[in-house]
Amino acid sequence: MNDTTPRTMRAITQDVLGGPEVLREAELERPTAGIGQLLVRVHAAGLNPTDTKHRQSGLFLGAPPFVLGWDVSGVVEETGLGVALFRPGDEVFGMLPYPYGAGSHAEYVTGPARAFVRKPSAMSHEEAAAVPLVALTAWQALADVAALRPGQRVLVHAAAGGVGHVAVQIAKSLGAYVIGTASAAKHDFLRGLGADELVDYRTTDYAEAVRDVDVVLDPLGGPESVRSLGTLREGGLLVTLLPIGEATTGGRPATGGRPRSARPGRGRAPGGARHGHARRGGPRRHDRGRPPDRGGRPARHGRRNLPPVRGRQGARLAGDRAHDGQAGPHRALSPATRAGRTGTGAGLEPSFPVPVRLDGGTTG
C-alpha cells in the first residue's frame, strides 16, 4: 500500500432512513483490499434512482448507517492477493456488486477486481461513472434475456431515460429496428443515437400506434407492461425491469430485481391486453422456437462483447453536481421520474445518472 494513503476517508452516509436531508458527510475508517479485491480512490461516483430508493427504504442494506453508491470511476490504490490484471495507478471504472456491495459515495471503496475494467483515456471519470448500471441493465435485457437479433423490431419505453438511451444504442448496434417512446423535446436527441421511429407519449397512445414488435424493453412496470403486451407480434417478448402486475403473473405478485420476461399467451387482461407468462430473467438460453446458431446450439449472446456506443460517451450526464453538497444530487433525482400522459396511460421518463465527484478535497 502507498505510505501516503490516509487511514480514514470522507464519505456520504446516513444514520436514519428518509429524504435527501438525512445524508451527511462523515469521517470513516478507510477499507483495505481483501483477496481478489481492489482498493479504488474514487474520482466520481454515479447516482441512480435506485440509490434514492435504498436511501428511503434501506432495502437489502439493513439498518443505517450505510454508504450508498454502486457506480464508480477512479484510480487503483491497492490490489489484494490474487489480483493480476490491475496494478496501483490504473484508472478503472465499474459497478460494485448489487445490492450488497454499495459504498462508492466515499473517497475510497473496495470491490472485487472482476467488477472493474480499465477506463478509456478519452472518457472522463464523470462520464465513466455514469455508464455501468444503465449499460449493464440495457445489455442484460436486450442481449442476455431477449437475445436480440439483426432485423428484429424493438420498442424501448422511456427511450430518453438512463437505461433507455443506452438501450437505443445497443439495440442499433445489434442490428435492430428501434422504436422509442419519449416526449417530442427528446426526439432529436434520440435520432442522433440511431432511433428509427419515435412516439410522443404525450400526444399518441403507443399501445394503438405500435404493432408487431419482436421485443419490448419496459423500465416502467405496472400497467404499462400490461398495455405493452398488445404491441407484440405473436411469440414476441416483453422484458421488464420492474414488477409487471398481477394481470401478467397469473395473480401472483411480481418482485423487483433483474430483468424478467413475459410472452403473450391466451386470454385477455383487464383493458384488453393479453396475458403473458412471467418469470425471473437474468442470462438465459433461447426459448424454444428461436433459431439455433450454425453449430446447432442456442446462440450464447451473453458472451458477446458490449458494443461501442455512439459519440464520445455512452451515458448522457444529468449535469455536474460535484459541489452541490450531500443532498443536492439526490434532490436532482426527486422525483426519480417525471410523469406525462398518453391517452389512457401514463408515460414516464426516468432521470439520467448524476455523477457525484469526491476528489479534490471537498464534497460541498
CSV table of C-alpha atoms in Angstrom, one decimal, residues 29-189:
chain,number,residue,atom,x,y,z
A,29,GLU,CA,-12.1,4.2,8.5
A,30,ARG,CA,-10.7,3.5,5.1
A,31,PRO,CA,-11.2,-0.1,3.9
A,32,THR,CA,-8.3,-2.3,2.7
A,33,ALA,CA,-8.3,-4.6,-0.3
A,34,GLY,CA,-9.1,-8.2,0.5
A,35,ILE,CA,-8.4,-11.3,-1.5
A,36,GLY,CA,-9.3,-10.7,-5.2
A,37,GLN,CA,-10.2,-7.1,-4.5
A,38,LEU,CA,-9.2,-3.6,-5.5
A,39,LEU,CA,-9.0,-0.5,-3.3
A,40,VAL,CA,-10.0,2.4,-5.5
A,41,ARG,CA,-9.5,6.1,-4.9
A,42,VAL,CA,-12.9,7.5,-6.1
A,43,HIS,CA,-12.8,10.3,-8.6
A,44,ALA,CA,-16.5,10.1,-9.5
A,45,ALA,CA,-19.4,8.0,-8.3
A,46,GLY,CA,-22.7,7.5,-10.2
A,47,LEU,CA,-26.1,8.3,-8.6
A,48,ASN,CA,-29.1,6.5,-10.0
A,49,PRO,CA,-32.8,6.4,-9.0
A,50,THR,CA,-32.1,3.1,-7.2
A,51,ASP,CA,-29.9,4.9,-4.7
A,52,THR,CA,-32.7,7.2,-3.7
A,53,LYS,CA,-35.0,4.2,-3.1
A,54,HIS,CA,-32.4,2.5,-0.9
A,55,ARG,CA,-31.9,5.8,1.0
A,56,GLN,CA,-35.6,5.8,1.8
A,57,SER,CA,-36.1,2.1,2.5
A,58,GLY,CA,-32.8,0.5,3.4
A,59,LEU,CA,-33.8,-2.5,1.2
A,60,PHE,CA,-31.0,-5.2,1.3
A,61,LEU,CA,-28.7,-2.8,3.2
A,62,GLY,CA,-30.3,-3.2,6.6
A,63,ALA,CA,-30.5,-0.5,9.2
A,64,PRO,CA,-28.3,2.6,8.8
A,65,PRO,CA,-25.6,3.8,9.0
A,66,PHE,CA,-24.5,2.8,5.5
A,67,VAL,CA,-22.9,4.4,2.4
A,68,LEU,CA,-24.7,4.3,-0.9
A,69,GLY,CA,-23.4,4.0,-4.4
A,70,TRP,CA,-22.6,1.2,-6.9
A,71,ASP,CA,-21.2,3.0,-10.0
A,72,VAL,CA,-17.7,4.3,-9.6
A,73,SER,CA,-14.7,5.5,-11.5
A,74,GLY,CA,-11.3,6.2,-10.0
A,75,VAL,CA,-7.7,5.1,-9.6
A,76,VAL,CA,-6.4,1.8,-8.2
A,77,GLU,CA,-4.7,2.5,-4.8
A,78,GLU,CA,-4.1,-1.1,-3.7
A,79,THR,CA,-4.6,-4.6,-5.1
A,80,GLY,CA,-5.4,-7.6,-2.9
A,81,LEU,CA,-3.9,-11.1,-3.0
A,82,GLY,CA,-4.5,-12.9,-6.3
A,83,VAL,CA,-5.2,-9.8,-8.4
A,84,ALA,CA,-3.1,-9.9,-11.6
A,85,LEU,CA,-4.9,-7.7,-14.1
A,86,PHE,CA,-4.6,-4.4,-12.3
A,87,ARG,CA,-1.9,-2.5,-10.5
A,88,PRO,CA,-1.8,0.7,-8.4
A,89,GLY,CA,-2.2,3.7,-10.6
A,90,ASP,CA,-4.5,2.1,-13.2
A,91,GLU,CA,-7.6,4.2,-14.0
A,92,VAL,CA,-10.7,2.0,-13.7
A,93,PHE,CA,-14.4,2.1,-13.6
A,94,GLY,CA,-17.2,-0.4,-12.8
A,95,MET,CA,-20.2,-1.3,-10.8
A,96,LEU,CA,-19.9,-2.8,-7.3
A,97,PRO,CA,-21.9,-6.0,-6.7
A,98,TYR,CA,-25.6,-5.1,-6.4
A,99,PRO,CA,-27.2,-4.9,-3.9
A,100,TYR,CA,-24.9,-5.8,-1.1
A,101,GLY,CA,-21.7,-4.1,-2.4
A,102,ALA,CA,-22.7,-0.5,-2.1
A,103,GLY,CA,-20.2,2.1,-0.9
A,104,SER,CA,-19.0,4.2,-3.8
A,105,HIS,CA,-20.1,7.6,-2.4
A,106,ALA,CA,-16.9,7.9,-0.5
A,107,GLU,CA,-13.3,8.8,-1.1
A,108,TYR,CA,-12.2,5.1,-1.2
A,109,VAL,CA,-14.1,1.9,-2.0
A,110,THR,CA,-13.2,-1.8,-2.2
A,111,GLY,CA,-14.7,-4.2,-4.6
A,112,PRO,CA,-13.9,-7.5,-6.5
A,113,ALA,CA,-11.4,-7.0,-9.3
A,114,ARG,CA,-13.9,-8.7,-11.7
A,115,ALA,CA,-16.3,-5.7,-11.2
A,116,PHE,CA,-13.8,-3.3,-12.8
A,117,VAL,CA,-12.4,-2.6,-16.2
A,118,ARG,CA,-9.8,0.0,-17.3
A,119,LYS,CA,-11.2,3.4,-18.1
A,120,PRO,CA,-10.6,4.6,-21.7
A,121,SER,CA,-8.3,7.6,-21.7
A,122,ALA,CA,-10.8,9.6,-23.9
A,123,MET,CA,-13.5,9.2,-21.2
A,124,SER,CA,-13.6,11.4,-18.1
A,125,HIS,CA,-14.2,9.9,-14.7
A,126,GLU,CA,-17.6,11.6,-14.6
A,127,GLU,CA,-18.6,10.0,-17.9
A,128,ALA,CA,-17.3,6.6,-16.9
A,129,ALA,CA,-19.2,6.7,-13.5
A,130,ALA,CA,-22.5,7.3,-15.3
A,131,VAL,CA,-22.2,4.2,-17.5
A,132,PRO,CA,-22.1,0.9,-15.6
A,133,LEU,CA,-25.6,0.4,-14.1
A,134,VAL,CA,-27.6,1.7,-17.1
A,135,ALA,CA,-25.4,0.0,-19.7
A,136,LEU,CA,-25.3,-3.4,-17.9
A,137,THR,CA,-29.0,-3.3,-17.4
A,138,ALA,CA,-29.7,-2.5,-21.0
A,139,TRP,CA,-27.3,-5.1,-22.2
A,140,GLN,CA,-28.7,-7.8,-20.0
A,141,ALA,CA,-32.2,-7.0,-21.0
A,142,LEU,CA,-31.6,-6.9,-24.8
A,143,ALA,CA,-28.7,-9.3,-25.3
A,144,ASP,CA,-29.0,-11.9,-22.5
A,145,VAL,CA,-32.7,-12.0,-21.9
A,146,ALA,CA,-34.2,-11.1,-25.3
A,147,ALA,CA,-31.3,-12.4,-27.4
A,148,LEU,CA,-32.0,-9.6,-29.8
A,149,ARG,CA,-31.1,-10.4,-33.4
A,150,PRO,CA,-30.5,-8.3,-36.6
A,151,GLY,CA,-33.6,-7.2,-38.3
A,152,GLN,CA,-35.9,-7.5,-35.3
A,153,ARG,CA,-38.2,-4.7,-34.2
A,154,VAL,CA,-37.7,-3.5,-30.6
A,155,LEU,CA,-39.8,-1.0,-28.7
A,156,VAL,CA,-37.9,0.9,-26.0
A,157,HIS,CA,-40.1,2.7,-23.4
A,158,ALA,CA,-38.7,5.9,-21.7
A,159,ALA,CA,-36.1,5.9,-24.5
A,160,ALA,CA,-34.6,9.2,-23.4
A,161,GLY,CA,-34.1,7.9,-19.8
A,162,GLY,CA,-31.0,6.5,-18.2
A,163,VAL,CA,-31.4,2.8,-19.3
A,164,GLY,CA,-33.5,3.8,-22.4
A,165,HIS,CA,-31.0,6.0,-24.2
A,166,VAL,CA,-28.2,3.4,-23.8
A,167,ALA,CA,-30.6,0.6,-24.9
A,168,VAL,CA,-31.3,2.5,-28.1
A,169,GLN,CA,-27.6,2.5,-28.9
A,170,ILE,CA,-27.1,-1.2,-28.0
A,171,ALA,CA,-30.2,-2.3,-30.0
A,172,LYS,CA,-29.0,-0.4,-33.1
A,173,SER,CA,-25.5,-1.9,-32.7
A,174,LEU,CA,-27.2,-5.4,-32.7
A,175,GLY,CA,-28.9,-4.6,-36.0
A,176,ALA,CA,-32.4,-4.0,-34.7
A,177,TYR,CA,-35.1,-1.5,-35.9
A,178,VAL,CA,-35.6,0.7,-32.9
A,179,ILE,CA,-38.9,2.4,-31.9
A,180,GLY,CA,-38.8,4.6,-28.8
A,181,THR,CA,-41.3,6.4,-26.6
A,182,ALA,CA,-40.3,9.9,-25.4
A,183,SER,CA,-41.6,13.4,-25.3
A,184,ALA,CA,-41.2,15.4,-28.5
A,185,ALA,CA,-38.4,17.5,-27.0
A,186,LYS,CA,-36.2,14.4,-26.8
A,187,HIS,CA,-36.7,13.2,-30.4
A,188,ASP,CA,-33.8,14.9,-31.9
A,189,PHE,CA,-31.5,13.6,-29.2
